[in-house]
GROMACS .gro file of C-alpha atoms in nm:
model
  172
    1VAL     CA    1   5.772   5.921   6.264
    2LEU     CA    2   5.463   5.889   6.087
    3MET     CA    3   5.170   6.159   5.965
    4GLU     CA    4   4.771   6.031   6.039
    5ASN     CA    5   4.558   6.287   5.969
    6GLY     CA    6   4.810   6.483   5.867
    7ARG     CA    7   4.930   6.549   6.225
    8ILE     CA    8   5.285   6.444   6.335
    9THR     CA    9   5.334   6.111   6.474
   10ASN     CA   10   5.477   5.828   6.722
   11GLY     CA   11   5.183   5.530   6.518
   12ASN     CA   12   5.046   5.553   6.828
   13GLY     CA   13   4.869   5.894   6.941
   14GLY     CA   14   5.284   6.040   7.044
   15GLU     CA   15   5.179   6.390   7.035
   16PRO     CA   16   5.348   6.622   6.819
   17ASN     CA   17   5.637   6.841   6.987
   18ALA     CA   18   5.732   6.478   7.208
   19VAL     CA   19   5.768   6.247   6.866
   20ILE     CA   20   5.982   6.587   6.728
   21GLU     CA   21   6.131   6.585   7.031
   22THR     CA   22   6.197   6.236   7.029
   23TYR     CA   23   6.331   6.224   6.721
   24LEU     CA   24   6.619   6.522   6.731
   25LYS     CA   25   6.754   6.371   7.045
   26SER     CA   26   6.746   5.986   6.833
   27ASN     CA   27   6.891   6.192   6.535
   28LYS     CA   28   7.149   6.431   6.624
   29LYS     CA   29   7.528   6.411   6.488
   30ASP     CA   30   7.853   6.369   6.735
   31ILE     CA   31   7.847   6.765   6.812
   32GLU     CA   32   8.195   6.837   6.736
   33TYR     CA   33   8.457   7.050   6.916
   34LYS     CA   34   8.697   7.179   6.745
   35VAL     CA   35   8.889   7.394   6.961
   36LYS     CA   36   8.798   7.340   7.382
   37PRO     CA   37   8.990   7.448   7.604
   38ASP     CA   38   9.064   7.244   7.901
   39TYR     CA   39   9.022   7.529   8.142
   40LEU     CA   40   8.684   7.624   7.935
   41ASN     CA   41   8.309   7.427   8.033
   42VAL     CA   42   8.075   7.478   7.806
   43LYS     CA   43   7.685   7.440   7.822
   44ILE     CA   44   7.426   7.480   7.657
   45GLU     CA   45   7.066   7.501   7.710
   46GLN     CA   46   6.797   7.581   7.443
   47LYS     CA   47   6.423   7.438   7.347
   48ASN     CA   48   6.410   7.149   7.083
   49THR     CA   49   6.106   7.252   6.890
   50TYR     CA   50   6.015   7.620   6.801
   51ASP     CA   51   5.745   7.764   6.593
   52PHE     CA   52   5.890   7.916   6.253
   53LYS     CA   53   5.652   8.246   6.428
   54GLU     CA   54   5.830   8.136   6.790
   55PRO     CA   55   6.128   8.374   6.840
   56LEU     CA   56   6.480   8.120   6.933
   57SER     CA   57   6.727   8.141   7.258
   58ILE     CA   58   6.971   7.955   7.330
   59LYS     CA   59   7.221   7.983   7.652
   60LEU     CA   60   7.547   7.876   7.612
   61ILE     CA   61   7.635   7.846   8.070
   62ILE     CA   62   8.019   7.865   8.048
   63ASP     CA   63   8.235   7.736   8.296
   64SER     CA   64   8.591   7.910   8.295
   65LYS     CA   65   8.872   7.747   8.562
   66LYS     CA   66   9.034   8.092   8.469
   67GLU     CA   67   8.957   8.448   8.370
   68ILE     CA   68   8.978   8.524   8.024
   69GLU     CA   69   9.229   8.851   7.981
   70ASP     CA   70   9.130   8.921   7.620
   71GLU     CA   71   8.776   9.031   7.519
   72VAL     CA   72   8.605   8.835   7.415
   73PHE     CA   73   8.362   8.840   7.079
   74MET     CA   74   8.174   8.573   6.984
   75ASP     CA   75   8.077   8.445   6.651
   76PHE     CA   76   7.756   8.258   6.583
   77ALA     CA   77   7.580   8.021   6.277
   78VAL     CA   78   7.247   7.842   6.245
   79VAL     CA   79   7.286   7.558   5.955
   80ASN     CA   80   7.052   7.348   5.828
   81ALA     CA   81   6.977   7.031   5.748
   82PHE     CA   82   7.271   7.022   5.478
   83ASP     CA   83   7.501   7.175   5.630
   84GLU     CA   84   7.436   7.576   5.461
   85PHE     CA   85   7.448   7.818   5.699
   86VAL     CA   86   7.084   7.987   5.680
   87LEU     CA   87   7.194   8.262   5.945
   88HIS     CA   88   7.524   8.396   6.072
   89TYR     CA   89   7.644   8.690   6.290
   90ARG     CA   90   7.953   8.804   6.392
   91MET     CA   91   8.004   9.055   6.657
   92ASN     CA   92   8.181   9.409   6.651
   93PHE     CA   93   8.481   9.494   6.753
   94ALA     CA   94   8.408   9.882   6.761
   95ASN     CA   95   8.111   9.842   7.049
   96GLU     CA   96   8.112   9.476   7.105
   97SER     CA   97   8.254   9.254   7.354
   98LEU     CA   98   8.235   8.970   7.599
   99ARG     CA   99   8.429   8.923   7.970
  100ILE     CA  100   8.463   8.616   8.106
  101LYS     CA  101   8.538   8.579   8.372
  102LYS     CA  102   8.682   8.254   8.658
  103GLY     CA  103   8.418   8.137   8.737
  104LYS     CA  104   8.062   8.076   8.532
  105SER     CA  105   7.905   8.294   8.257
  106THR     CA  106   7.565   8.285   8.069
  107ILE     CA  107   7.534   8.428   7.745
  108ASP     CA  108   7.177   8.403   7.582
  109PHE     CA  109   7.126   8.396   7.200
  110LYS     CA  110   6.800   8.535   7.145
  111ILE     CA  111   6.699   8.571   6.761
  112ASP     CA  112   6.344   8.757   6.782
  113ASN     CA  113   6.258   8.684   6.387
  114PRO     CA  114   6.481   8.339   6.247
  115SER     CA  115   6.227   8.369   5.967
  116LEU     CA  116   6.319   8.021   5.936
  117VAL     CA  117   6.203   7.763   5.741
  118LEU     CA  118   6.035   7.431   5.845
  119GLY     CA  119   6.290   7.160   5.944
  120GLU     CA  120   6.617   7.032   6.181
  121TYR     CA  121   6.949   7.285   6.233
  122SER     CA  122   7.194   7.291   6.381
  123PHE     CA  123   7.410   7.585   6.527
  124ILE     CA  124   7.798   7.673   6.550
  125PHE     CA  125   7.926   7.855   6.806
  126TYR     CA  126   8.322   8.025   6.876
  127MET     CA  127   8.466   8.260   7.105
  128PHE     CA  128   8.744   8.464   6.919
  129ASN     CA  129   8.958   8.777   7.120
  130LYS     CA  130   9.103   9.059   6.916
  131MET     CA  131   9.332   8.869   6.709
  132GLN     CA  132   9.130   8.675   6.592
  133ASN     CA  133   9.260   8.376   6.845
  134VAL     CA  134   9.024   8.074   6.839
  135ILE     CA  135   8.898   8.096   7.214
  136PHE     CA  136   8.679   7.843   7.147
  137TRP     CA  137   8.521   7.659   6.902
  138VAL     CA  138   8.194   7.379   6.836
  139GLU     CA  139   7.967   7.269   6.524
  140ASN     CA  140   7.713   7.017   6.502
  141CYS     CA  141   7.561   7.207   6.813
  142ALA     CA  142   7.311   7.267   7.010
  143HIS     CA  143   6.968   7.056   6.732
  144PHE     CA  144   6.632   7.224   6.648
  145GLN     CA  145   6.360   7.138   6.479
  146ILE     CA  146   6.074   7.453   6.384
  147TYR     CA  147   5.774   7.354   6.281
  148ASN     CA  148   5.390   7.485   6.202
  149ALA     CA  149   5.227   7.429   6.539
  150SER     CA  150   4.968   7.663   6.463
  151ASN     CA  151   4.885   7.507   6.193
  152VAL     CA  152   4.893   7.808   5.996
  153PRO     CA  153   4.905   7.766   5.567
  154ILE     CA  154   5.251   7.903   5.487
  155ALA     CA  155   5.529   7.938   5.198
  156GLU     CA  156   5.664   7.587   5.033
  157GLY     CA  157   5.937   7.465   5.245
  158HIS     CA  158   6.236   7.500   5.017
  159VAL     CA  159   6.142   7.899   4.994
  160LYS     CA  160   6.383   8.032   5.193
  161SER     CA  161   6.369   8.397   5.323
  162HIS     CA  162   6.649   8.698   5.330
  163VAL     CA  163   6.402   8.911   5.637
  164LEU     CA  164   6.809   9.059   5.865
  165PRO     CA  165   6.615   8.904   6.211
  166ASP     CA  166   6.677   9.163   6.487
  167VAL     CA  167   6.968   8.971   6.726
  168LYS     CA  168   7.052   8.955   7.041
  169ILE     CA  169   7.336   8.886   7.291
  170ILE     CA  170   7.290   8.926   7.626
  171GLN     CA  171   7.621   8.847   7.936
  172SER     CA  172   7.464   8.791   8.250
   0.00000   0.00000   0.00000
């Protein structure tokens, strides 16, 4: 990855988005499954790059060989390149839960205003029941890059925002 005339490039005139995407694909740490039952298969769909003003959207496609009897709750975190939690969300027992039926279920994570500084990030996801038993747990997954697509003047990269984003988890 190189800088030419203030733009990210690969040295061969590659577009910044394509260069960043190639870099992220080649520079990933291995996805680490902490808990992954045999009956559950989880696929993650997402973009690899987001403009710093753009909402984040990540989709979990869950293929279960059996129905999970208990109500399921999600916990997820956005982690920066230094393995620091920069955003953490845990579903509330009182009014939020998911049902995982046999077959495919889709869960969309949408974060309208993540207020992330430019840089590299990954996600941690885990599912648990009311008894706090972990059903599924994966770390270092769904890598993405926040960049300044529109070249808008912004604050220094080391400044972090404490704005509380609007988070939505939607099961379909």
